[in-house]
XYZ file of C-alpha atoms in Angstrom:
212
model
C -171.510 291.950 -146.077
C -169.794 292.818 -142.768
C -172.223 290.491 -140.966
C -171.328 287.653 -143.451
C -167.563 288.199 -142.933
C -168.099 288.420 -139.212
C -169.962 285.032 -139.192
C -167.252 283.403 -141.220
C -164.654 284.648 -138.855
C -166.584 283.225 -135.927
C -166.863 279.837 -137.638
C -163.224 279.912 -138.451
C -162.361 280.627 -134.848
C -164.761 277.810 -133.651
C -163.281 275.331 -136.159
C -159.749 276.230 -134.899
C -160.829 275.795 -131.344
C -162.247 272.409 -132.122
C -159.154 271.471 -134.128
C -156.832 272.577 -131.351
C -159.096 270.792 -128.816
C -158.807 267.492 -130.807
C -155.034 268.039 -131.246
C -154.745 268.573 -127.489
C -156.867 265.387 -126.889
C -154.673 263.414 -129.318
C -151.573 264.756 -127.659
C -152.946 263.755 -124.261
C -153.841 260.330 -125.443
C -150.321 259.851 -126.839
C -148.834 260.998 -123.600
C -151.026 258.592 -121.664
C -150.114 255.795 -124.037
C -146.368 256.627 -123.763
C -146.762 256.697 -119.929
C -148.504 253.359 -119.927
C -146.001 251.896 -122.245
C -143.203 253.128 -120.046
C -144.881 251.727 -117.007
C -145.244 248.357 -118.584
C -141.644 248.354 -119.770
C -140.648 249.269 -116.183
C -142.674 246.311 -114.805
C -141.196 243.986 -117.394
C -137.686 245.030 -116.557
C -138.354 244.740 -112.849
C -139.759 241.166 -113.426
C -136.676 240.357 -115.438
C -134.354 241.644 -112.753
C -136.232 239.619 -110.161
C -136.045 236.495 -112.332
C -132.338 236.879 -112.863
C -131.858 237.503 -109.163
C -133.668 234.361 -108.394
C -131.667 232.436 -110.993
C -128.438 233.761 -109.474
C -129.663 232.859 -106.013
C -130.657 229.341 -107.158
C -127.310 228.870 -108.838
C -125.546 230.031 -105.708
C -127.505 227.720 -103.422
C -126.891 224.872 -105.870
C -123.140 225.542 -106.032
C -123.067 225.599 -102.242
C -124.839 222.318 -101.939
C -122.579 220.815 -104.639
C -119.417 221.979 -102.932
C -120.759 220.674 -99.574
C -121.460 217.219 -100.989
C -118.023 217.089 -102.628
C -116.263 218.091 -99.378
C -118.358 215.599 -97.350
C -117.549 212.787 -99.818
C -113.874 213.708 -99.493
C -114.092 213.623 -95.704
C -115.841 210.178 -95.796
C -113.236 208.774 -98.181
C -110.310 210.005 -96.005
C -112.017 208.707 -92.836
C -112.681 205.382 -94.472
C -109.047 205.105 -95.489
C -107.687 206.104 -92.135
C -109.958 203.724 -90.233
C -109.278 200.519 -92.159
C -108.638 197.778 -89.677
C -107.257 194.198 -90.488
C -108.171 191.358 -88.062
C -106.619 187.888 -88.621
C -107.420 184.785 -86.621
C -106.309 181.256 -86.849
C -108.788 178.598 -88.285
C -108.987 174.870 -88.825
C -107.970 174.203 -92.449
C -110.345 172.504 -94.876
C -112.403 175.176 -96.506
C -112.482 175.351 -100.250
C -110.387 178.333 -101.432
C -110.999 178.660 -105.189
C -109.897 182.279 -105.709
C -106.232 183.178 -106.007
C -104.377 186.511 -106.114
C -100.563 186.470 -106.839
C -97.816 188.854 -106.051
C -94.055 189.124 -106.552
C -92.233 189.847 -103.273
C -88.858 190.135 -101.817
C -87.965 189.474 -98.103
C -85.004 191.177 -96.504
C -82.568 188.448 -95.519
C -82.934 187.226 -91.929
C -85.646 189.776 -91.134
C -88.887 188.491 -89.583
C -91.985 189.565 -91.526
C -95.511 189.127 -90.266
C -98.269 188.272 -92.599
C -101.539 188.011 -90.664
C -100.711 185.810 -87.601
C -97.807 184.160 -89.479
C -94.105 185.181 -88.883
C -91.733 184.465 -91.769
C -88.036 184.870 -92.181
C -85.776 183.694 -95.001
C -81.987 183.133 -95.476
C -80.795 182.342 -98.919
C -77.794 180.084 -99.900
C -77.304 180.330 -103.700
C -80.295 178.332 -105.318
C -81.793 177.406 -101.936
C -83.382 179.188 -99.063
C -84.101 178.317 -95.439
C -87.494 179.646 -94.306
C -88.690 179.928 -90.782
C -92.552 179.965 -90.486
C -93.720 180.388 -86.923
C -90.561 178.527 -85.767
C -90.918 175.707 -88.330
C -87.826 175.649 -90.598
C -87.928 174.310 -94.098
C -85.416 174.408 -96.984
C -86.632 175.252 -100.526
C -84.935 175.080 -103.860
C -85.694 177.617 -106.517
C -89.204 176.820 -107.947
C -90.327 174.853 -104.836
C -93.380 175.986 -102.919
C -94.160 176.095 -99.185
C -97.715 176.227 -97.866
C -98.587 178.500 -94.892
C -101.357 177.499 -92.563
C -104.916 178.719 -93.386
C -106.127 181.769 -91.495
C -109.272 183.969 -91.398
C -109.138 187.687 -92.237
C -111.617 190.410 -91.610
C -111.087 193.877 -92.955
C -113.330 196.763 -91.771
C -113.561 200.468 -92.139
C -115.254 203.238 -90.126
C -115.460 200.662 -87.429
C -118.654 198.923 -88.823
C -118.359 198.490 -92.598
C -116.973 195.050 -93.427
C -114.759 195.188 -96.691
C -113.467 191.516 -96.576
C -114.384 188.584 -94.464
C -112.892 185.251 -95.719
C -110.547 182.474 -94.972
C -107.185 182.578 -96.750
C -104.133 180.460 -97.180
C -100.602 181.509 -98.523
C -98.337 179.601 -100.827
C -94.618 180.737 -101.017
C -92.708 179.823 -104.099
C -88.968 180.589 -103.949
C -87.565 182.444 -106.921
C -83.997 183.158 -105.987
C -81.721 185.725 -104.200
C -80.448 189.152 -105.188
C -79.045 192.143 -103.423
C -79.350 190.469 -99.974
C -83.127 189.845 -100.501
C -84.938 186.452 -101.022
C -87.503 186.642 -103.762
C -90.800 184.740 -103.563
C -94.027 184.516 -105.592
C -96.828 184.655 -103.078
C -100.206 183.145 -103.967
C -103.118 184.138 -101.539
C -106.055 181.704 -101.890
C -109.387 182.926 -100.553
C -112.842 181.491 -100.026
C -114.574 184.372 -101.767
C -113.584 186.736 -104.551
C -111.967 189.787 -103.076
C -110.524 192.837 -104.923
C -106.754 192.583 -105.013
C -106.382 196.048 -103.293
C -107.984 194.571 -100.165
C -105.973 191.458 -100.203
C -102.841 193.629 -100.527
C -103.658 194.983 -97.092
C -102.556 191.665 -95.694
C -99.008 192.062 -96.959
C -96.566 194.349 -95.179
C -94.687 197.051 -97.043
C -91.331 195.484 -96.164
C -91.815 192.753 -98.782
C -92.548 195.096 -101.718
C -95.498 193.089 -102.984
C -96.429 193.735 -106.679
C -99.420 192.032 -108.344
C -98.502 189.515 -111.054
């Protein structure tokens, strides 16, 4: 009986050792799996951080390029505005001038105003005005029109870019006198269609030109 009990005890201990060994192996596998899972999570987090850093760097570079382009465009616009040049020369009349831009203007009485190569002054007497155009005087009643000799205008910017290159001819229509200023409607006839903003460059600020 003692031998039987001793054998059973030995088998029990052996079974316990095997069970403990299996449990230890299972625990080791779980630890290894947890370690591997943690390593993968760490790698994923590192990749995500690297991806986010690259995106941030990309956005930063894109923003810098965008700001640079905007600043460059502003500089070019300012330079273009500051370098606008108007050159007017006399020409022989006769070209067809089918396009017209009209402006309401007022000339300070007796003051000489230069439009292109033409010098104009006006002195009003009630419903009439005496104009002096390059030394040639003419009297106009309200509603009458005076033609000014045809000229050629070339407007450039940045020294090389041509904005306007056309012959033009001016018509002055007397509208009356008020507050010591003679009022005229000015029609500028051109050989090609030109934006009114460019044609406006031919008119000095002293006559307060307003498109009509």
